[in-house]
XYZ file of C-alpha atoms in Angstrom:
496
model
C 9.170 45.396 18.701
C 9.965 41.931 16.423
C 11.681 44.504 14.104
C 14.105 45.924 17.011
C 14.421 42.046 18.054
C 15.655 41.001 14.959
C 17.786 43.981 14.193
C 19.371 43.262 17.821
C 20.233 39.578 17.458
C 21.863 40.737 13.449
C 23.594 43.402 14.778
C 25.274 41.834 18.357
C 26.484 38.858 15.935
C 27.473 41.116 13.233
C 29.427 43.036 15.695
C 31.106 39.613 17.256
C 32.343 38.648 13.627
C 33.269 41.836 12.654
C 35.334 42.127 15.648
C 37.049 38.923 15.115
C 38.422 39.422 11.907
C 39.797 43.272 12.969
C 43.030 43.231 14.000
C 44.070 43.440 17.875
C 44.259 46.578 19.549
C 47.216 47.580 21.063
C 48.166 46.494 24.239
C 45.129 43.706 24.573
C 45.840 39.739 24.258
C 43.400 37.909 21.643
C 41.245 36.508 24.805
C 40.821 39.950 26.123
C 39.571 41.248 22.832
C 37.317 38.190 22.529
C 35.455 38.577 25.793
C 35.050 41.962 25.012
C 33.359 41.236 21.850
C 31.155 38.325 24.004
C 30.528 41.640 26.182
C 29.438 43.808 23.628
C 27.662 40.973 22.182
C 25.883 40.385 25.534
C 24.904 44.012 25.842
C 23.005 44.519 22.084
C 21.347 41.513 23.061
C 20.591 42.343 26.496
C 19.086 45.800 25.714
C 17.003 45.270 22.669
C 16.032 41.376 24.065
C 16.693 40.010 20.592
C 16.237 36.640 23.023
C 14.955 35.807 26.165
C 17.057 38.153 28.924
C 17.560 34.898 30.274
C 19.293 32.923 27.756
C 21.502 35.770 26.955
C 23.150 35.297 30.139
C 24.100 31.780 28.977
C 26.443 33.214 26.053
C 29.550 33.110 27.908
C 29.031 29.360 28.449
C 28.736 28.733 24.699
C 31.328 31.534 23.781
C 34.109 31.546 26.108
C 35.230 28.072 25.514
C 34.886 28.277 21.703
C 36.870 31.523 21.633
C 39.916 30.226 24.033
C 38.509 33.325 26.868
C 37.965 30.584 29.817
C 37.497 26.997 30.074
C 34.219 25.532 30.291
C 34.708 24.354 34.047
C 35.721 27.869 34.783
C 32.964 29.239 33.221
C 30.200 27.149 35.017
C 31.561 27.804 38.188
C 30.297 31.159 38.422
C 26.728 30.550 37.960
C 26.858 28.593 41.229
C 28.543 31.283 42.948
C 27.520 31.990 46.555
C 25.679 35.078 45.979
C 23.808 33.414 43.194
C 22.866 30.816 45.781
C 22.086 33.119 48.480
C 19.844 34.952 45.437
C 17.912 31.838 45.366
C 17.593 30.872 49.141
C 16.008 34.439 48.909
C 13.120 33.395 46.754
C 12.383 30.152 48.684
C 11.726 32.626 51.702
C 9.717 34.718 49.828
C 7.990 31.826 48.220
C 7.132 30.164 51.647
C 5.946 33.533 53.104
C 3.643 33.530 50.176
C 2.595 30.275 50.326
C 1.485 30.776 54.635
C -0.311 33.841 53.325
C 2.466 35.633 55.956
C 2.662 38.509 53.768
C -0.620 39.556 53.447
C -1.089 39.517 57.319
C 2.068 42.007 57.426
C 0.536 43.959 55.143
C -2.761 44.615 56.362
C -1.651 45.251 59.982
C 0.966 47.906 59.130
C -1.686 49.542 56.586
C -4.534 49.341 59.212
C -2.515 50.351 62.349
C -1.112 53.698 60.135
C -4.713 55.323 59.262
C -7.240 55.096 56.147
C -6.591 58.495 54.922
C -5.649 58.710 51.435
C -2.135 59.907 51.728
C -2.093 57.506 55.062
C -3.185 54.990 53.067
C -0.125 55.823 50.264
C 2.230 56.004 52.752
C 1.658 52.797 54.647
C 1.680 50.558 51.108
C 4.778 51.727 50.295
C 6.096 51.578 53.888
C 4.808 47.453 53.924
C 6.077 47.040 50.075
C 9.650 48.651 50.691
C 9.306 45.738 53.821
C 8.834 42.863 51.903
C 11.432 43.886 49.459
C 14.408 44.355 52.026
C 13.796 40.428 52.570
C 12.411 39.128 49.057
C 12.945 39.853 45.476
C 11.705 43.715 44.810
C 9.513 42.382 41.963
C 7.961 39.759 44.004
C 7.350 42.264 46.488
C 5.379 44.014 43.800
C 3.494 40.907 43.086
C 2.381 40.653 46.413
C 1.309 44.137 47.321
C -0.604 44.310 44.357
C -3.666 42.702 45.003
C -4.297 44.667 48.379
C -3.339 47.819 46.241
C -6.115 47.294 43.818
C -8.562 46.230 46.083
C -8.285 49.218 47.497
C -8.629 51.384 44.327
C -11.447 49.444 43.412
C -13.253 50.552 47.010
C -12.136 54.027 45.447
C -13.416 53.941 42.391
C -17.296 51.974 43.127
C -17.810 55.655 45.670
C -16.520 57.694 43.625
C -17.294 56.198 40.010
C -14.957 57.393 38.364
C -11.002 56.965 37.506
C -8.960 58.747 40.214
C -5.985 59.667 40.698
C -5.185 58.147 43.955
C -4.889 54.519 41.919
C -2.511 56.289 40.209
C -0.307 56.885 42.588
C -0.801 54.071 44.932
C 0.394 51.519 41.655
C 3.343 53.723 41.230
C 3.696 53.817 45.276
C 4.087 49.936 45.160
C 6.457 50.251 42.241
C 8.952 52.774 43.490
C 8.869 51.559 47.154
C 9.508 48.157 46.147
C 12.827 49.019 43.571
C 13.949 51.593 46.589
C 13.256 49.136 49.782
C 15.434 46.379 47.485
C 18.446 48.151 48.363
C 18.532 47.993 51.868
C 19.851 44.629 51.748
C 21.421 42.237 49.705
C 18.642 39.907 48.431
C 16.596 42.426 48.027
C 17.305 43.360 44.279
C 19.576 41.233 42.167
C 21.643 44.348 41.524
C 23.502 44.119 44.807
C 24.326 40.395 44.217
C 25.868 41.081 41.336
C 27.851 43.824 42.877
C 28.864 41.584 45.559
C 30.016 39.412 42.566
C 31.788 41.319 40.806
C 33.683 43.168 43.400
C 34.793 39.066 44.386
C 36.140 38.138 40.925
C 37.552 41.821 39.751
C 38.981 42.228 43.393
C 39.835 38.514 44.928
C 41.659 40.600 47.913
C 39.321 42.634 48.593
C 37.619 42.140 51.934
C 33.476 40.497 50.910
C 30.968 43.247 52.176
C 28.584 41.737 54.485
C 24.884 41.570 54.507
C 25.349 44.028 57.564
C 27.959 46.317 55.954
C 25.519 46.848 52.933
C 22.432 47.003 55.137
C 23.940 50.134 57.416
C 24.333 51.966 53.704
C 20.930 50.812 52.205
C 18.646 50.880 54.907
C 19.877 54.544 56.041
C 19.331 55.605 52.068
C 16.188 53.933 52.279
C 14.662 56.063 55.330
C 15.558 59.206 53.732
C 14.454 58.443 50.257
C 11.196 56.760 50.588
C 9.613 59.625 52.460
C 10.619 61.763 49.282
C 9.274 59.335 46.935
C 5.660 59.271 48.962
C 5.757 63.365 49.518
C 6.418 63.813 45.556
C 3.703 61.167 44.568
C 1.065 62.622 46.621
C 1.442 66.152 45.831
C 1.985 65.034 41.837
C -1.077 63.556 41.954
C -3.247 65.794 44.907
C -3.776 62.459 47.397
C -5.659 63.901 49.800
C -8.599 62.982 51.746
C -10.297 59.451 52.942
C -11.674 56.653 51.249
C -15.019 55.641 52.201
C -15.425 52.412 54.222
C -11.369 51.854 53.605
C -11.149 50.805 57.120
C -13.758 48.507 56.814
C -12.237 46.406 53.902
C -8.978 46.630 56.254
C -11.163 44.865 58.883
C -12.657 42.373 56.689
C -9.047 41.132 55.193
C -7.854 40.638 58.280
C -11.143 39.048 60.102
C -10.433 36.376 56.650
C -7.251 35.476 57.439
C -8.030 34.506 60.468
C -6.033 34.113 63.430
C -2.286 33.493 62.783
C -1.610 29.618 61.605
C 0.990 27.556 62.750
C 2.284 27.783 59.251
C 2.469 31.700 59.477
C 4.094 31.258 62.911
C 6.999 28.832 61.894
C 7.582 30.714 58.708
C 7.885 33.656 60.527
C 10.060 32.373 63.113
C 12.312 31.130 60.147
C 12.553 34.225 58.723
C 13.293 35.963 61.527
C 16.302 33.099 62.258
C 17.542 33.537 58.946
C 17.402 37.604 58.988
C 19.724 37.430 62.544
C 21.661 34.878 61.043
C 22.957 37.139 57.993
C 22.926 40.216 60.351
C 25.436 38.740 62.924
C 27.387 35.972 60.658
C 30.474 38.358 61.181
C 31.733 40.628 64.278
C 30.416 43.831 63.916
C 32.558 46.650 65.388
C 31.366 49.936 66.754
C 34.359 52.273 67.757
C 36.342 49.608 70.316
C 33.260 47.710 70.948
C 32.693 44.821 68.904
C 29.758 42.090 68.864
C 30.751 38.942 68.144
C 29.312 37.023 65.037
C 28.423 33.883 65.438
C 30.573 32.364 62.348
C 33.690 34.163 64.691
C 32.714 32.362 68.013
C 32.267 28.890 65.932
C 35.832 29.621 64.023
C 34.110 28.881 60.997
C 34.279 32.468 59.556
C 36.482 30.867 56.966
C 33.922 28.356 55.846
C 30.822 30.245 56.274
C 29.013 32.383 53.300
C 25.582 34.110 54.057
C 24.546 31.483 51.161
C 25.167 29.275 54.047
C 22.828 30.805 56.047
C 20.171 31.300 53.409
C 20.372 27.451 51.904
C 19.724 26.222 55.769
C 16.990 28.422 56.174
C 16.146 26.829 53.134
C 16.201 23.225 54.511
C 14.047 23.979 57.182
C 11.443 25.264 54.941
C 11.399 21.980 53.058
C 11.607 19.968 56.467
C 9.076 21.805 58.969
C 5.313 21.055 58.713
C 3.381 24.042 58.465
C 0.724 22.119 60.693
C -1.072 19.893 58.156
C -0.114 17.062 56.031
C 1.832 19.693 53.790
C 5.654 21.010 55.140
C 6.169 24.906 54.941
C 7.802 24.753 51.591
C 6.175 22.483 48.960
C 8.576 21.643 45.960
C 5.950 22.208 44.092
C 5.565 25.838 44.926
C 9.808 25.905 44.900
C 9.552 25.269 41.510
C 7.911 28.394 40.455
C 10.621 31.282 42.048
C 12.598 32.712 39.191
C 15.398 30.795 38.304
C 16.222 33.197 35.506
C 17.318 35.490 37.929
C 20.209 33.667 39.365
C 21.303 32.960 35.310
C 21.369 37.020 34.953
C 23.356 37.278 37.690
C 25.355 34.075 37.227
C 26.336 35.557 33.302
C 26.983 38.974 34.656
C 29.577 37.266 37.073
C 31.353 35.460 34.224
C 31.518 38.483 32.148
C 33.044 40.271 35.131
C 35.589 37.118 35.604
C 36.388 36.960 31.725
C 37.207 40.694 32.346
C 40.029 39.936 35.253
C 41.492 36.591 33.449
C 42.359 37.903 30.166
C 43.446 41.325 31.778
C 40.441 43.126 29.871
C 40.132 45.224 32.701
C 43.577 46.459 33.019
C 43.777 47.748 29.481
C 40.442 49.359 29.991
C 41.445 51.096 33.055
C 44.699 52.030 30.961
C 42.458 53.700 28.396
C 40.454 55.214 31.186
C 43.105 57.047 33.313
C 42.443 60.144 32.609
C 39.585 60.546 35.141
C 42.680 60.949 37.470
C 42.818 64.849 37.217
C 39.340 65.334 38.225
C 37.582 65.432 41.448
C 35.755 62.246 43.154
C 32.755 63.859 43.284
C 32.397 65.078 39.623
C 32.966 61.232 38.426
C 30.662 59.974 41.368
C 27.987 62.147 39.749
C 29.129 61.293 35.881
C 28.756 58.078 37.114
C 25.730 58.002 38.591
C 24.083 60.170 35.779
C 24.601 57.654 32.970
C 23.598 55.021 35.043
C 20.595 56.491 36.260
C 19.934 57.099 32.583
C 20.861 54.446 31.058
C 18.862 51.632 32.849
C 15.977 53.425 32.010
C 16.300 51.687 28.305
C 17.781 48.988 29.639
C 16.962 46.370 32.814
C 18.962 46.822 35.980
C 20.369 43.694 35.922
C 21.727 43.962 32.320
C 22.520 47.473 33.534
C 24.654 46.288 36.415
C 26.145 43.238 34.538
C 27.661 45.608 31.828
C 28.728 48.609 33.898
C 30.364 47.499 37.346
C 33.480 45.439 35.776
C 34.413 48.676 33.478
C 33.702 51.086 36.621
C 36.126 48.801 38.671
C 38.524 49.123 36.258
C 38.050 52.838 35.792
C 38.616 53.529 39.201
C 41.680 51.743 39.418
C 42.935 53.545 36.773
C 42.161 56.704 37.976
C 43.648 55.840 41.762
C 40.346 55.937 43.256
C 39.061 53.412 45.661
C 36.478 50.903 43.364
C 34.202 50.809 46.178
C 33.600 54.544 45.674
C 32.281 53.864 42.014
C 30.637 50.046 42.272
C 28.497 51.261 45.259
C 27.075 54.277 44.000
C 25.980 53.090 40.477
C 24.874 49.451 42.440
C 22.132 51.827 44.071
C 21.170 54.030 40.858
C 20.544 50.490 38.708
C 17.895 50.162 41.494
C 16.213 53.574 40.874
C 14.386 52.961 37.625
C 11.085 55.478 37.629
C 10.285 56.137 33.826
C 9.958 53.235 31.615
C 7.865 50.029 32.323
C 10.971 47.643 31.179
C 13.373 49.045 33.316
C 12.803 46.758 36.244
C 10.684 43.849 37.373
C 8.412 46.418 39.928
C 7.403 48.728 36.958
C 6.371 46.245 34.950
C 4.040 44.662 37.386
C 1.692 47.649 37.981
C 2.335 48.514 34.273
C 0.656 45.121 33.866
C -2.644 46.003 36.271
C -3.975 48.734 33.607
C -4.152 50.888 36.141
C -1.546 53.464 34.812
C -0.094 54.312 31.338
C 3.200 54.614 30.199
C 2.362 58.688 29.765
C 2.005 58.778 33.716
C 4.560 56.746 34.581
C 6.890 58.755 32.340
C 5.385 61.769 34.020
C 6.202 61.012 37.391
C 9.170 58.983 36.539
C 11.218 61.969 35.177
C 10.727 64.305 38.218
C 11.889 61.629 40.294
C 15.079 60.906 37.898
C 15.779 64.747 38.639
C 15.606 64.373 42.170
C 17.377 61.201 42.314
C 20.498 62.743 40.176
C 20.707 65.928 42.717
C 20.283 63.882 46.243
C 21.943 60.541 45.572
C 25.422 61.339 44.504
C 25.443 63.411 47.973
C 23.993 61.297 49.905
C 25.812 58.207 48.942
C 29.514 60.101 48.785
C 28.772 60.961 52.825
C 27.309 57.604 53.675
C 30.307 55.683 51.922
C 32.401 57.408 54.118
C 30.690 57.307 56.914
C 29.295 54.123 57.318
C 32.098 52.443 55.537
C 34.975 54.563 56.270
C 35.956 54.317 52.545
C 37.725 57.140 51.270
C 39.126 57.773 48.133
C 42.478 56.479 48.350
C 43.017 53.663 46.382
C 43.259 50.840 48.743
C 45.949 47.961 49.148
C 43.549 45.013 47.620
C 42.981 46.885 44.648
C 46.708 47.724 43.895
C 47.521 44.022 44.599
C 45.146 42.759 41.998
């Protein structure tokens, strides 16, 4: 691993000088071919981690100035860009509902009101897990689903004494529930803020899609996907059956928590603020009825981000007691959300601007128009293939930060509408079932040494398989019909 490391960091700056001294392609301005090279730098580095994932992301701030591709100021700007901010109002939700003990109550209620049997049991993990990760971080989700997950394979494996296969699944349950439930919304995987992101700075025109807008696409793909990913595991694995005094550990998690605290209740009742507050920001229309949004009745739809809506929730966090001495939101448990997050995303938004400045993009898309001849859906499943792929040896984020500026691009070369492209391979970065690395939720239960690599790989690959043949459908019909997007090339993307 220090080998690939070191052959990584050698190569990506071997590649950047290299690049330098070649001459100029063609068509493309010195600062175009230079933030390419920072790109291509960003990506060795980025896949083989030859440093911290993290730190990567900070390239462009070094780079870009130093190589005349955007000014510092320019460059800074984006990692404080509203969905980076709304990214990490996210966290200090998920961090509070942690810190109340909120989500282990949700949990435990769903899990007990479903059943104890064995598939029951899978079913109703994954149903909480996919939960908590519409409204937090997918890998915290993870985090906190695991202990109740292994608490309940270790009631399965003191009757039974032996290894079963049922803790196999349920870890990989928690995993897979928690990358799929991220996509119903737009905090819920870091993927879909950088989409948002990107489609911003490659498309200034184009009208923002709204935390409702995505949620009618994700949540739909959501309820028809999960139920395949639970029916797959539990055959895979033959989940069948009860576990022996399940309902009884059930009962004696819940009978510890207690009744509800006024902590849980004010948390809650800020989450549930926060989650109408992003839902109805802007009108929603349905045929020629239309609910007004609340950012529409204030006229302050021009002022008004769901960052906005996210940081106040935020405030009142750090404000409200939770009923003791101690507010609902200690700094002190603030401090510990990932931060490196929001610089992923932040560096994946300046690559995506360095792209659009020094018309990168457009001589991309130039070298990319032949896609024209061929059908939509034939490059929607291209597309979705080599993502699908591809962020298997590589993290989603990274994933996401390399591929949606060039797919914007390529669709605009090839007259198709970006939206068409960006969305599709948005939700494929997301569905990462083979390899541990590939995202935050696969690398937690990899972690619990419950499951090996072998078994993940196993189960991963059938998945991938399904995933290739019902997703490019599924997503091509709900595009359309949800978002009324069809191919045509639309007037904000000719514009830029």
């Amino acid at each position: 691993m220090r080998n690939i490391k070191l052959i990584g960091m050698i190569a990506g700056i071997a590649v950047l000088i290299a690049g330098l001294l070649l001459p100029v392609p063609d068509g493309l301005s010195v600062s175009a071919r230079n933030a390419g090279l920072v790109a291509i730098l960003m990506a060795i580095w980025w896949i083989t981690e030859a440093i911290p994932v993290y730190a990567t992301a900070f390239l462009p701030m070094a780079l870009f100035p130093l190589l005349e591709i955007l000014p510092a100021g320019e460059t800074a700007i984006n990692y404080g860009h509203d969905f980076v901010l709304m990214m990490i109002s996210g966290f200090f939700l998920a961090k509070a509902i942690e810190a109340q003990n909120l989500h282990k109550r949700i949990a435990l209620v769903l899990i007990k009101t479903l059943g104890t049997s064995r598939p029951i049991i899978l079913l109703s993990m994954m149903l909480a897990t996919a939960f908590l990760s519409m409204w937090i971080a997918n890998v915290t989700a993870a985090l906190l689903m695991l202990p109740i997950g292994m608490a309940l394979i270790t009631k399965e494996e003191a009757s039974s004494g032996e290894r079963s296969h049922f803790g196999t699944a349920l870890m990989l349950g928690i995993a897979y529930s928690a990358s799929v439930g991220g996509t119903a919304t737009l905090i819920g995987s870091p993927t879909n803020m950088i989409f948002s992101g990107v489609l911003a700075k490659m498309f200034p025109e184009a009208p923002s899609i709204s935390f409702f807008a995505w949620f009618k696409i994700g949540f739909t793909l959501v309820v028809i996907f999960l139920p395949i990913v639970w029916f797959y595991l539990a055959k895979l694995f033959k989940v069948n059956g009860s576990i022996p005094g399940s309902k009884e550990i059930m009962d004696l998690e819940l009978k510890s928590l207690g009744s509800m605290s006024t902590g849980e209740i004010r948390v809650l009742t800020i989450f549930i603020f926060t989650s109408l507050g992003w839902i109805f920001r802007e009108n929603i229309v349905i045929d020629t009825f239309t609910i007004p949004g609340w950012s529409n009745m204030l006229g302050l739809q021009e002022y008004v981000h769901d960052s906005t809506v996210g940081m106040f929730a935020a405030m009142l966090l750090f404000m409200v007691s939770a009923g003791n001495d101690k507010r609902i939101l200690e700094w002190k448990a603030a401090v510990q959300i990932p931060w490196g997050v929001g610089v992923i995303v932040g560096g994946g938004y300046a690559m995506a601007s360095s792209f659009k400045v020094t018309g990168l993009a457009d001589w991309v898309g130039l070298q990319m128009a032949f896609i024209s001849g061929y059908p939509t859906f034939l490059i929607l499943l291209f597309v979705v293939g080599a993502i699908l792929i591809f962020t298997e040896m590589n993290s989603n984020t990274a994933t996401a930060n390399i591929f949606l500026p060039v797919l914007a691009s390529l669709a605009v070369a090839g007259n198709i509408n970006p939206l068409l492209l960006m969305i599709p391979a948005t939700f494929a970065c997301s569905f990462v079932f083979i390899m541990p690395a590939g995202t935050g939720p696969n690398t937690v239960v990899f972690g619990s040494n419950r499951i090996t690599i072998q078994e993940m790989a196993r189960a991963g690959t059938g998945l991938k398989i399904i995933s290739l043949v019902i997703l490019p459908f599924v997503l091509y019909l709900l595009i359309e019909l949800m978002m009324g997007i069809d191919r045509s090339i639309p007037a904000w993307a000719i514009m830029n």
